PDB file of N, CA, C and O in Angstrom:
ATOM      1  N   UNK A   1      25.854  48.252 -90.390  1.00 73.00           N
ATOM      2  CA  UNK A   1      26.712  47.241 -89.822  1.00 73.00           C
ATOM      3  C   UNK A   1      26.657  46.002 -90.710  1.00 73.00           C
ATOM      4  O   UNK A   1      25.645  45.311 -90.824  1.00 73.00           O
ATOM      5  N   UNK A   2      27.954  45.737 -91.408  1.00 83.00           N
ATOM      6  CA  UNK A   2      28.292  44.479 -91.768  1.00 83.00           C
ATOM      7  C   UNK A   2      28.186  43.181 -90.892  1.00 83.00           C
ATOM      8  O   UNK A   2      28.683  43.044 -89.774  1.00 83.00           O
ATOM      9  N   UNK A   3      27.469  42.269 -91.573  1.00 88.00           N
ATOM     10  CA  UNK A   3      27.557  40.611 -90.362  1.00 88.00           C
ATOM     11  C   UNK A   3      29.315  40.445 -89.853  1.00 88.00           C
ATOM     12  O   UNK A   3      30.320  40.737 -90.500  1.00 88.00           O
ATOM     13  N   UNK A   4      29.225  40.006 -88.797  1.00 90.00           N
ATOM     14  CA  UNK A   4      30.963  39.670 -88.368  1.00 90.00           C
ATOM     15  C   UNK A   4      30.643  38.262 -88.594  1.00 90.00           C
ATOM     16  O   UNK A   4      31.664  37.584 -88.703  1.00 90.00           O
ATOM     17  N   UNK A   5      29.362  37.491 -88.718  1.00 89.00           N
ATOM     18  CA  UNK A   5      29.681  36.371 -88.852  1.00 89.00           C
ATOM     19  C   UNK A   5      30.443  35.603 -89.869  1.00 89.00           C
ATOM     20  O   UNK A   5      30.665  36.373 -90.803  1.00 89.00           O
ATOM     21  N   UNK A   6      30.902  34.522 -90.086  1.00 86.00           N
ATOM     22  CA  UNK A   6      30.953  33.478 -89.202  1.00 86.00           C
ATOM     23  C   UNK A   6      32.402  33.587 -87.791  1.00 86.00           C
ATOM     24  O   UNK A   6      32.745  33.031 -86.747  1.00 86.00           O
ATOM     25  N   UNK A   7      32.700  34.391 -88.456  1.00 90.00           N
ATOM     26  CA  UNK A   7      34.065  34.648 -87.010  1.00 90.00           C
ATOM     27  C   UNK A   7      33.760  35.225 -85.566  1.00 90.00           C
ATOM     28  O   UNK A   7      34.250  34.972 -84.466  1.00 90.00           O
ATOM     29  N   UNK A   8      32.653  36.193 -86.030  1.00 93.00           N
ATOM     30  CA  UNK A   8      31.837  36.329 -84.789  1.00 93.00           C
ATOM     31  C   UNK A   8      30.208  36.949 -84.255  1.00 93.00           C
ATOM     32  O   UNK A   8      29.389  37.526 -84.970  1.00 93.00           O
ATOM     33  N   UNK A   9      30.128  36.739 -83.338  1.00 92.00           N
ATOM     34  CA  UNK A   9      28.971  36.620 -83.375  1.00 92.00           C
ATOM     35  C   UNK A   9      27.916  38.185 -83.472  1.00 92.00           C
ATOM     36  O   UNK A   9      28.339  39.196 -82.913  1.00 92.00           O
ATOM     37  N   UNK A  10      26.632  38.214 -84.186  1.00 91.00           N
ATOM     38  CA  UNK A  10      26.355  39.557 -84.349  1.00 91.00           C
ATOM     39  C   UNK A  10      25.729  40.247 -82.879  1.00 91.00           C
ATOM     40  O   UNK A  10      25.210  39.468 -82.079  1.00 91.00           O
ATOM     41  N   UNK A  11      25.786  41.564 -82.581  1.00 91.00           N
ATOM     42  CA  UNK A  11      24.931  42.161 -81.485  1.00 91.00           C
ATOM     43  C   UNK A  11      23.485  42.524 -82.410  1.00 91.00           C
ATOM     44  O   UNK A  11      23.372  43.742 -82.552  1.00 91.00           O
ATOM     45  N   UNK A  12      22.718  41.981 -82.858  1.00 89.00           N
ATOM     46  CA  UNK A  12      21.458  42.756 -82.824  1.00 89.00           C
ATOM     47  C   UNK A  12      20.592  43.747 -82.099  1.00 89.00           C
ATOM     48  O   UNK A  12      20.321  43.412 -80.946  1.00 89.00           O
ATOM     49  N   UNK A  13      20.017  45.076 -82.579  1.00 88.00           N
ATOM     50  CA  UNK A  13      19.050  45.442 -81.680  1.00 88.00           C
ATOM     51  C   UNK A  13      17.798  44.787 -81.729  1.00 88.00           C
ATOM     52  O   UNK A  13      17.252  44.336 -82.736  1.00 88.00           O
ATOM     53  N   UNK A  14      17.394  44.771 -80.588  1.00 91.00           N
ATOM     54  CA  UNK A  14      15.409  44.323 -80.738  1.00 91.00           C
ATOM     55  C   UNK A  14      15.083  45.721 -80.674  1.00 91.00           C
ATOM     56  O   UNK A  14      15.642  46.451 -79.855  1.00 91.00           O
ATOM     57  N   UNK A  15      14.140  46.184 -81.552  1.00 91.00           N
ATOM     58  CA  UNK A  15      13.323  47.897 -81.382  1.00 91.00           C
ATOM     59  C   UNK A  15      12.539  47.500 -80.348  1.00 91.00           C
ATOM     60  O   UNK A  15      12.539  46.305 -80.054  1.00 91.00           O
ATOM     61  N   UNK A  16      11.690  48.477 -79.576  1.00 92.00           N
ATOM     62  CA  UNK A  16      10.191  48.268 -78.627  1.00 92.00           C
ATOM     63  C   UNK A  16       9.137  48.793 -79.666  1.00 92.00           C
ATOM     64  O   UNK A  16       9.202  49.617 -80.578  1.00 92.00           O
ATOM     65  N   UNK A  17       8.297  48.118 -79.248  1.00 92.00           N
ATOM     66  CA  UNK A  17       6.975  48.647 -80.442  1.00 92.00           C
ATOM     67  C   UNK A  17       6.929  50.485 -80.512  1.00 92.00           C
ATOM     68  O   UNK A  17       6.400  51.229 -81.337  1.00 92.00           O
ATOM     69  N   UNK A  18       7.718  50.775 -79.283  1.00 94.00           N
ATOM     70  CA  UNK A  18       6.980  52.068 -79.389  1.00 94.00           C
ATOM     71  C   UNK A  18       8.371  52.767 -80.029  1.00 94.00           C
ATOM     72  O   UNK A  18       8.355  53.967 -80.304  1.00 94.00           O
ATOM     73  N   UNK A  19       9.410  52.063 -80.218  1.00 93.00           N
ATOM     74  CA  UNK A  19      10.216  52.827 -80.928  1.00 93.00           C
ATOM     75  C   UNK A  19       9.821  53.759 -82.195  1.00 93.00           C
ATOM     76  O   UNK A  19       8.840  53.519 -82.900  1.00 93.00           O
ATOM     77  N   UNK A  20      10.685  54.834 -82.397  1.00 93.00           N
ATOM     78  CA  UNK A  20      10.513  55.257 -83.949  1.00 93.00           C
ATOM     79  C   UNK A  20      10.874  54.329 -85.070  1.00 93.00           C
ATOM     80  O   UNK A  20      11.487  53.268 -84.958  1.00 93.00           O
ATOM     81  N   UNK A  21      10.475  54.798 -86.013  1.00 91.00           N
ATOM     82  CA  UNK A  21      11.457  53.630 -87.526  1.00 91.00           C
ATOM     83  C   UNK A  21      13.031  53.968 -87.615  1.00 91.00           C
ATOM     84  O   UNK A  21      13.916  53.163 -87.909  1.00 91.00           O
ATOM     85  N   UNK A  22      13.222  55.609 -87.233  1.00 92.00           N
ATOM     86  CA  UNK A  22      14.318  56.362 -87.424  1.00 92.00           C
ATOM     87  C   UNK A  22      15.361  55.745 -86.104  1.00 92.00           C
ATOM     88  O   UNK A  22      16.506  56.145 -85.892  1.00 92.00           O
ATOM     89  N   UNK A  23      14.810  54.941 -85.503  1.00 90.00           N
ATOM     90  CA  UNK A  23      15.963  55.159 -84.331  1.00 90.00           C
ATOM     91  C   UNK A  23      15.432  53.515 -83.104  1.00 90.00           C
ATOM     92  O   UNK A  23      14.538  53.544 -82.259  1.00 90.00           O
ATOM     93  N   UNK A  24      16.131  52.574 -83.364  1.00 89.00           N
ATOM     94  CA  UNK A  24      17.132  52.419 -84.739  1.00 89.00           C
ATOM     95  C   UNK A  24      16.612  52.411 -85.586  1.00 89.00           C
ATOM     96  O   UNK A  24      15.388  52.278 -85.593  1.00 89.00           O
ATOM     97  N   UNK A  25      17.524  52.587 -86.941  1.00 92.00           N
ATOM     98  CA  UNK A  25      16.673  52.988 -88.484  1.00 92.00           C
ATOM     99  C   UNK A  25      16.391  51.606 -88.615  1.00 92.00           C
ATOM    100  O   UNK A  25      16.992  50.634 -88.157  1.00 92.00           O
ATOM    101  N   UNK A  26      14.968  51.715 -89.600  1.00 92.00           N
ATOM    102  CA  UNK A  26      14.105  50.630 -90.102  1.00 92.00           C
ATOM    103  C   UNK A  26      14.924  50.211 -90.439  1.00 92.00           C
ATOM    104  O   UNK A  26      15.593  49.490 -89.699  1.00 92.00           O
ATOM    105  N   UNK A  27      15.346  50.505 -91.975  1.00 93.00           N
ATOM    106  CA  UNK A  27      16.304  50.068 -93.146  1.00 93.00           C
ATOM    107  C   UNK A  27      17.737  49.095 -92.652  1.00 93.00           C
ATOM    108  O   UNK A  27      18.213  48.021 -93.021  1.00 93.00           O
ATOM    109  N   UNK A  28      18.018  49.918 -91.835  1.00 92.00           N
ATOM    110  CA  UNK A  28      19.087  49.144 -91.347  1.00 92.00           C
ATOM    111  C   UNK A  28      19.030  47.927 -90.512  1.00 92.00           C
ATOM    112  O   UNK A  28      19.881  47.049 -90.370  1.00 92.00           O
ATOM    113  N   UNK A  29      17.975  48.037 -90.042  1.00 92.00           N
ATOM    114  CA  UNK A  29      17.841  46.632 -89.429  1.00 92.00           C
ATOM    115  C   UNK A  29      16.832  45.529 -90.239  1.00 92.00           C
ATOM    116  O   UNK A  29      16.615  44.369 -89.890  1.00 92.00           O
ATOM    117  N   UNK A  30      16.375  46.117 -91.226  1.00 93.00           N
ATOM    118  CA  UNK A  30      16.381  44.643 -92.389  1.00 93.00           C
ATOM    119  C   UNK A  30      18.014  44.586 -93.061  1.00 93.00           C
ATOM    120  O   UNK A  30      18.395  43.424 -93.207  1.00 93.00           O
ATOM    121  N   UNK A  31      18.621  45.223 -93.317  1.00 94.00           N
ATOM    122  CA  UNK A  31      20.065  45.090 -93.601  1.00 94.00           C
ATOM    123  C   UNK A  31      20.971  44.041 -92.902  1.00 94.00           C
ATOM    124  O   UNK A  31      21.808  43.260 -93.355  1.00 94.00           O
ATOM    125  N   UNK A  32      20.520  44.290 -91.639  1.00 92.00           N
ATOM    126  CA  UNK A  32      21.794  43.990 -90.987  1.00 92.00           C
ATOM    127  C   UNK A  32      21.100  42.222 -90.465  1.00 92.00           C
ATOM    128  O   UNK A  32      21.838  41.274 -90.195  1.00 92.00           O
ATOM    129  N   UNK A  33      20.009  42.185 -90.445  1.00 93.00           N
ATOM    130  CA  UNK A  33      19.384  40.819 -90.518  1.00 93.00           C
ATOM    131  C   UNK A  33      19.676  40.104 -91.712  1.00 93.00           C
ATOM    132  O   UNK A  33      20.157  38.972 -91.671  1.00 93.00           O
ATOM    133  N   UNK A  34      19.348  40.847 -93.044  1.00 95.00           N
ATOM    134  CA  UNK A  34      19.679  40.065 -94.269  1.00 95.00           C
ATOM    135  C   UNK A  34      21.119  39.639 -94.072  1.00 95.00           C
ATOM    136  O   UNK A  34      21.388  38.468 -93.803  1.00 95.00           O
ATOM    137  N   UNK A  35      22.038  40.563 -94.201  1.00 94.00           N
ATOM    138  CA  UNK A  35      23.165  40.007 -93.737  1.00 94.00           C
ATOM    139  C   UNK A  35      23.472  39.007 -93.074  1.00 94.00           C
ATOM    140  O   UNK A  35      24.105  38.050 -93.519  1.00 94.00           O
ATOM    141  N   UNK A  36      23.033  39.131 -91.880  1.00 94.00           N
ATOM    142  CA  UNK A  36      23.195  37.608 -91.240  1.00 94.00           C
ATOM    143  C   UNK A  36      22.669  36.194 -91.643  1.00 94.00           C
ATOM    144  O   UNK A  36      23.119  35.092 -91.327  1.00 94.00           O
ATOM    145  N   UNK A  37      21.737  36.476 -92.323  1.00 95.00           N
ATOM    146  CA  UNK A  37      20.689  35.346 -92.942  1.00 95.00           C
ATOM    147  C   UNK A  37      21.967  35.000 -94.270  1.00 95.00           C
ATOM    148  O   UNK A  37      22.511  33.901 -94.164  1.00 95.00           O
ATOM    149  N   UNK A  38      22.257  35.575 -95.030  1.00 95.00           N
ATOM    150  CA  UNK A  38      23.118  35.486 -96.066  1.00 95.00           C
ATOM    151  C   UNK A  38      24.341  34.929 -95.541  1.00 95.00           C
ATOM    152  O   UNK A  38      24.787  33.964 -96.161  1.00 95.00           O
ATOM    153  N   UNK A  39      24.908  35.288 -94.642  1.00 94.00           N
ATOM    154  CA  UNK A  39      26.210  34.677 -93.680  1.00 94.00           C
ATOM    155  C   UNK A  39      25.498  33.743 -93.459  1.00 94.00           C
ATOM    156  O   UNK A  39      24.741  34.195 -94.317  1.00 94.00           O
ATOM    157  N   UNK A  40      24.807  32.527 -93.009  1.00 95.00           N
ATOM    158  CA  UNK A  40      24.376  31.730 -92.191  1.00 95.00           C
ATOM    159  C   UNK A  40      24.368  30.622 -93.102  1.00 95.00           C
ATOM    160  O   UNK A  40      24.787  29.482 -92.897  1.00 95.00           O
ATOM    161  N   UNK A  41      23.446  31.450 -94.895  1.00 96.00           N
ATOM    162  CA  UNK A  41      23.021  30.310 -95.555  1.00 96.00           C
ATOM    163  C   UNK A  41      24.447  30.157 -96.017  1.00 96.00           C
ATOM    164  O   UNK A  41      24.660  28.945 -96.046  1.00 96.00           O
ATOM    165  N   UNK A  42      25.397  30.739 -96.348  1.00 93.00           N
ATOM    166  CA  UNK A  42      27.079  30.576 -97.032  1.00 93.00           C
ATOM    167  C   UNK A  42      27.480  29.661 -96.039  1.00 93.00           C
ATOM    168  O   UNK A  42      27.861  28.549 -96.405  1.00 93.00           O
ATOM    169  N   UNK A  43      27.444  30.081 -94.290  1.00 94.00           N
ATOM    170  CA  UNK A  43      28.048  28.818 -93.416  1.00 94.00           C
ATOM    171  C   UNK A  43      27.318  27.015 -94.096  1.00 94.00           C
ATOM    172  O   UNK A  43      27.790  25.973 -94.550  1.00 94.00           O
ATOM    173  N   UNK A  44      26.159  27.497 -93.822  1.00 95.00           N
ATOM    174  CA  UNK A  44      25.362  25.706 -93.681  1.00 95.00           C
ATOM    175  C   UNK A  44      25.388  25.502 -94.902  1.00 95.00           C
ATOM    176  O   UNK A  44      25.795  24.349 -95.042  1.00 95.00           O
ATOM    177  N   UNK A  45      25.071  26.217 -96.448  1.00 95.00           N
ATOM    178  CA  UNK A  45      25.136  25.699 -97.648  1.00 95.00           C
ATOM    179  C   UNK A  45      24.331  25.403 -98.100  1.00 95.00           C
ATOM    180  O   UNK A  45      23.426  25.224 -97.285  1.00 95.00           O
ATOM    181  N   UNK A  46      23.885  25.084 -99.690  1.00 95.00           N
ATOM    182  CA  UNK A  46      22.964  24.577-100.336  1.00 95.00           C
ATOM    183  C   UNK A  46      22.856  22.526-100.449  1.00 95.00           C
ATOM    184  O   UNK A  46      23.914  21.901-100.520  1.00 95.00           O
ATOM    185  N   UNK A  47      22.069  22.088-100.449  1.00 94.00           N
ATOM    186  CA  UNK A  47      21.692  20.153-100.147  1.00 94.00           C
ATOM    187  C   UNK A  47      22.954  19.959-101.474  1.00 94.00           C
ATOM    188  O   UNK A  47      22.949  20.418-102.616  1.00 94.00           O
ATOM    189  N   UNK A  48      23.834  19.210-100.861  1.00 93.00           N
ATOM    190  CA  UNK A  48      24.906  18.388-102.064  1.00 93.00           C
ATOM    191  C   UNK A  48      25.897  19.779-102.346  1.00 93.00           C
ATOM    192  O   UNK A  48      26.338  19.995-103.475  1.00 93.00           O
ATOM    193  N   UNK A  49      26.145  20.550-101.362  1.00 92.00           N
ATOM    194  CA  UNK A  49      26.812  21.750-101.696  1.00 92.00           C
ATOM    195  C   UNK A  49      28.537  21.011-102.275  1.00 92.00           C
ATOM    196  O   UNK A  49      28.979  19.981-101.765  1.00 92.00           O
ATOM    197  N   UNK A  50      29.194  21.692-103.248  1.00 92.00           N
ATOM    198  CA  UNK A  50      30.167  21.588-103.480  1.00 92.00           C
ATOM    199  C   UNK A  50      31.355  22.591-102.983  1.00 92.00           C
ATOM    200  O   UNK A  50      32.487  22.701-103.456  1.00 92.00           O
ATOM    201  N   UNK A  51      30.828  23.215-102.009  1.00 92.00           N
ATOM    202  CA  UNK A  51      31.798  24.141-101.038  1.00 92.00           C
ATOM    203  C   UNK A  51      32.005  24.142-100.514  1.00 92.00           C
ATOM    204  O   UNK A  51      31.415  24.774 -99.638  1.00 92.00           O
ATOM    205  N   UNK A  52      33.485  23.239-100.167  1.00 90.00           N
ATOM    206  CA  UNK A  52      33.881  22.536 -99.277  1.00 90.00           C
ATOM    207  C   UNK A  52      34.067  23.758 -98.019  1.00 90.00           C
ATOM    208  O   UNK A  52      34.962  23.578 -97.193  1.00 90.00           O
ATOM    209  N   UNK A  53      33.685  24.296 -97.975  1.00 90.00           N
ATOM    210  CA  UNK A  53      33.748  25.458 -96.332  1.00 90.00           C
ATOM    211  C   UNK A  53      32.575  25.209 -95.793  1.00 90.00           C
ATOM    212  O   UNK A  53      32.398  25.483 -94.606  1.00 90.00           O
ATOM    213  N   UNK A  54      31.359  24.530 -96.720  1.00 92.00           N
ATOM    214  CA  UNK A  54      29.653  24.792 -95.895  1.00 92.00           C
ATOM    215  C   UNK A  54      30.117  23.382 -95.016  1.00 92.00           C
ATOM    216  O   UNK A  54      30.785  22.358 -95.157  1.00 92.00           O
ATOM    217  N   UNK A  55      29.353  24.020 -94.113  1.00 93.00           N
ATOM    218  CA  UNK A  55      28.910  22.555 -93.324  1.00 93.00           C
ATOM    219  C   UNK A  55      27.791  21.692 -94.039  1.00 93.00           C
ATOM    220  O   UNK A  55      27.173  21.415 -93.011  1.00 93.00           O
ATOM    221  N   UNK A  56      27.234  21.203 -94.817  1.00 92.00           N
ATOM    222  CA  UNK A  56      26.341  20.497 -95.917  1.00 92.00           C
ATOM    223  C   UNK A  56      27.347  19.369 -96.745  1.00 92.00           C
ATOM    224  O   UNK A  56      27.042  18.222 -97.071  1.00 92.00           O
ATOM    225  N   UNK A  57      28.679  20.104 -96.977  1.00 91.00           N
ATOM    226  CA  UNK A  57      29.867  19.408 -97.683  1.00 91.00           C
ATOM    227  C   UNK A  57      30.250  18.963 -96.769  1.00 91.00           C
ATOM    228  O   UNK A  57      29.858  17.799 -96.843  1.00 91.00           O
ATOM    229  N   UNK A  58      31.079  19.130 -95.394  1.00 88.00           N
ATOM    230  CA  UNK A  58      31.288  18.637 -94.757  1.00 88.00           C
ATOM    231  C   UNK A  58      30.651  17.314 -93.655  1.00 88.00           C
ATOM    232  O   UNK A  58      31.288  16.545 -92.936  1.00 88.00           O
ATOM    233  N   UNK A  59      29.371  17.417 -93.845  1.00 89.00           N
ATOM    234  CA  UNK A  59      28.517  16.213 -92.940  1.00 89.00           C
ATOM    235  C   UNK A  59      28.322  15.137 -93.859  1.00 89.00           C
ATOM    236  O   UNK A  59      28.106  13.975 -93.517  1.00 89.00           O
ATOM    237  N   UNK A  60      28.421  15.639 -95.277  1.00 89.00           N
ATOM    238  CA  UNK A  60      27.774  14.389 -96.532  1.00 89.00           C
ATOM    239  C   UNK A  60      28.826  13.651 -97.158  1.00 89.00           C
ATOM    240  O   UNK A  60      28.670  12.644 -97.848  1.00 89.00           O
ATOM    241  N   UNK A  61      30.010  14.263 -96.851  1.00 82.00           N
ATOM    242  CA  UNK A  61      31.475  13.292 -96.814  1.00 82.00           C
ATOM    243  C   UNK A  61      32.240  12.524 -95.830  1.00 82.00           C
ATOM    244  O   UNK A  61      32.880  12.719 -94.796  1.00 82.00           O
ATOM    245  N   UNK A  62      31.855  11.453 -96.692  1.00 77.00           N
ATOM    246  CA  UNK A  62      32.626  10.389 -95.538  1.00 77.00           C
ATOM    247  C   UNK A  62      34.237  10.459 -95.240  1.00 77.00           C
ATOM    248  O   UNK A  62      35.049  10.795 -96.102  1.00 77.00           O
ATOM    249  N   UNK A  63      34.587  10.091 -93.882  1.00 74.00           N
ATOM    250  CA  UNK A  63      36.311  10.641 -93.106  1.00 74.00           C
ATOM    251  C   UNK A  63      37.028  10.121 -93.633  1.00 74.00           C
ATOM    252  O   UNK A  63      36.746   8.978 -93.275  1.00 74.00           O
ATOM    253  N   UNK A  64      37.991  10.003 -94.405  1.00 76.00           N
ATOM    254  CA  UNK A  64      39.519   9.481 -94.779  1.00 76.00           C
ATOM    255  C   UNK A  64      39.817   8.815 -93.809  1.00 76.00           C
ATOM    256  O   UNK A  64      39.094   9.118 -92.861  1.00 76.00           O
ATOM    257  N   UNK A  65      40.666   7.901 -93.527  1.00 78.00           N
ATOM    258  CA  UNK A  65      41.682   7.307 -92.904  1.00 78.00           C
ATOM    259  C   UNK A  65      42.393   8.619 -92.109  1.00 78.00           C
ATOM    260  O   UNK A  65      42.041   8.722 -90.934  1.00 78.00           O
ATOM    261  N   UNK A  66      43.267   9.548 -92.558  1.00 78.00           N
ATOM    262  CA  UNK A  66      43.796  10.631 -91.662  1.00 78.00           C
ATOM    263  C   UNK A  66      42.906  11.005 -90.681  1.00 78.00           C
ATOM    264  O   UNK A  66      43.313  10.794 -89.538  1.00 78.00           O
ATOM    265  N   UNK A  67      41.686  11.554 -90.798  1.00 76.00           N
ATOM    266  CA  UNK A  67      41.021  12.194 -90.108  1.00 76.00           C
ATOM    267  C   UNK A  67      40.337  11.086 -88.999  1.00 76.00           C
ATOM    268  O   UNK A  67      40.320  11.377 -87.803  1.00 76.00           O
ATOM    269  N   UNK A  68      39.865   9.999 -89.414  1.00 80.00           N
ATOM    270  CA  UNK A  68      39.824   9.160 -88.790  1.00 80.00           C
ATOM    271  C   UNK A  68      40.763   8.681 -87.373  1.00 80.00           C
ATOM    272  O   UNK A  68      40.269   8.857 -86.259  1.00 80.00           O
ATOM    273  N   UNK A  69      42.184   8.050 -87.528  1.00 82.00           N
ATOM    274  CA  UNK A  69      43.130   8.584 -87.177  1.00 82.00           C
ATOM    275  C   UNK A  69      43.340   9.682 -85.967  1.00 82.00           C
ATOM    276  O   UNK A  69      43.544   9.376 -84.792  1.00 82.00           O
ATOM    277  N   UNK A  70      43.261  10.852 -86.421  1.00 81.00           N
ATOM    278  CA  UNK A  70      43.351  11.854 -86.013  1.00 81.00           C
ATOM    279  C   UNK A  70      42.093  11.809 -84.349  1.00 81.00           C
ATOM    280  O   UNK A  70      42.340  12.114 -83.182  1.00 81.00           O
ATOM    281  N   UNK A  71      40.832  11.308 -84.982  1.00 80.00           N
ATOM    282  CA  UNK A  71      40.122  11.573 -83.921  1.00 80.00           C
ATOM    283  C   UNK A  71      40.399  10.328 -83.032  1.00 80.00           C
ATOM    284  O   UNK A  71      40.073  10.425 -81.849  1.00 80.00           O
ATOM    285  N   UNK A  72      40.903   9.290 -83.420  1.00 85.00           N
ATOM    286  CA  UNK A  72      41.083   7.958 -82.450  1.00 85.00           C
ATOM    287  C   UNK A  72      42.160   8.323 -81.493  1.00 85.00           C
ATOM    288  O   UNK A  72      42.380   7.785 -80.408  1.00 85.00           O
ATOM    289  N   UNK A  73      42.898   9.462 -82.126  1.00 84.00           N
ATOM    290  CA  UNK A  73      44.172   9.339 -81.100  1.00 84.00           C
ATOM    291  C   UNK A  73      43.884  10.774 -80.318  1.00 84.00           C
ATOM    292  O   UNK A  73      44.720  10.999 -79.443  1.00 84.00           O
ATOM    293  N   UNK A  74      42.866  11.777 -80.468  1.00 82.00           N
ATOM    294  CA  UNK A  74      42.342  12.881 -79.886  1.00 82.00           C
ATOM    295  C   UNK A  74      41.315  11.655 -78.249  1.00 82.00           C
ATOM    296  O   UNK A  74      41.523  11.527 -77.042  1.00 82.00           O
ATOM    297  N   UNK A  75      40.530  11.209 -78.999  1.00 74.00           N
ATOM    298  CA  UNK A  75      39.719  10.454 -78.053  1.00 74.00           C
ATOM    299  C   UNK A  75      40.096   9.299 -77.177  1.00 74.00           C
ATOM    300  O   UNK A  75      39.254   8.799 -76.431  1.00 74.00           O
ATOM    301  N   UNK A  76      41.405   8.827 -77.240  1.00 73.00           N
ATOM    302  CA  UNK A  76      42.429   8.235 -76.024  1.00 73.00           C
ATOM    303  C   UNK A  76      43.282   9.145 -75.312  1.00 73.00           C
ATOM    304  O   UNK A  76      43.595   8.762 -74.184  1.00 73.00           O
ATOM    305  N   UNK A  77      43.891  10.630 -75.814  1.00 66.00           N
ATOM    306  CA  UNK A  77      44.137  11.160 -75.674  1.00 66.00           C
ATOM    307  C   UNK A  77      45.401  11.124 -75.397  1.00 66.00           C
ATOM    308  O   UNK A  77      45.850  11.202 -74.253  1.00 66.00           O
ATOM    309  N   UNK A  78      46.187  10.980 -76.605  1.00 57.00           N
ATOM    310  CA  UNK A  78      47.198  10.955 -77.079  1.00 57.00           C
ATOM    311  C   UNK A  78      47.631  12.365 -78.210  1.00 57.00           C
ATOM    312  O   UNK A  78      48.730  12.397 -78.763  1.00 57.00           O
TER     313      UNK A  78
END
């Protein structure tokens, strides 16, 4: 199983200790964790990220006038 994140959210299994490795398979569930860990760090980004999709770019740039704007007339509610 591929991550669905960031569009949606993953179902993980938890194994029980007494599970087998085979079922669910070991392998696959470091897979399908890495995956998500890899989706997560692409969402939030690397410190001073230049990708404007991470949230890291987005919190460390200050709002334009539009966007600004935009939320003054969301928050009177207009």
């Amino acid at each position: 199983m591929a991550t669905g994140f960031p569009t949606s959210l993953d179902a993980l299994t938890n194994p029980l200790s007494t599970d087998a490795l085979t079922s669910p398979s070991h392998a696959d569930q470091h897979a399908n964790v890495n995956d998500a860990v890899e989706a997560l760090q692409a969402k939030v980004g690397v410190t001073a990220s230049a990708v404007v999709t991470s949230l890291d770019y987005k919190v460390s740039k200050p709002l334009n006038s539009e966007v600004l704007a935009a939320i003054i007339l969301m928050d009177v509610g207009v």
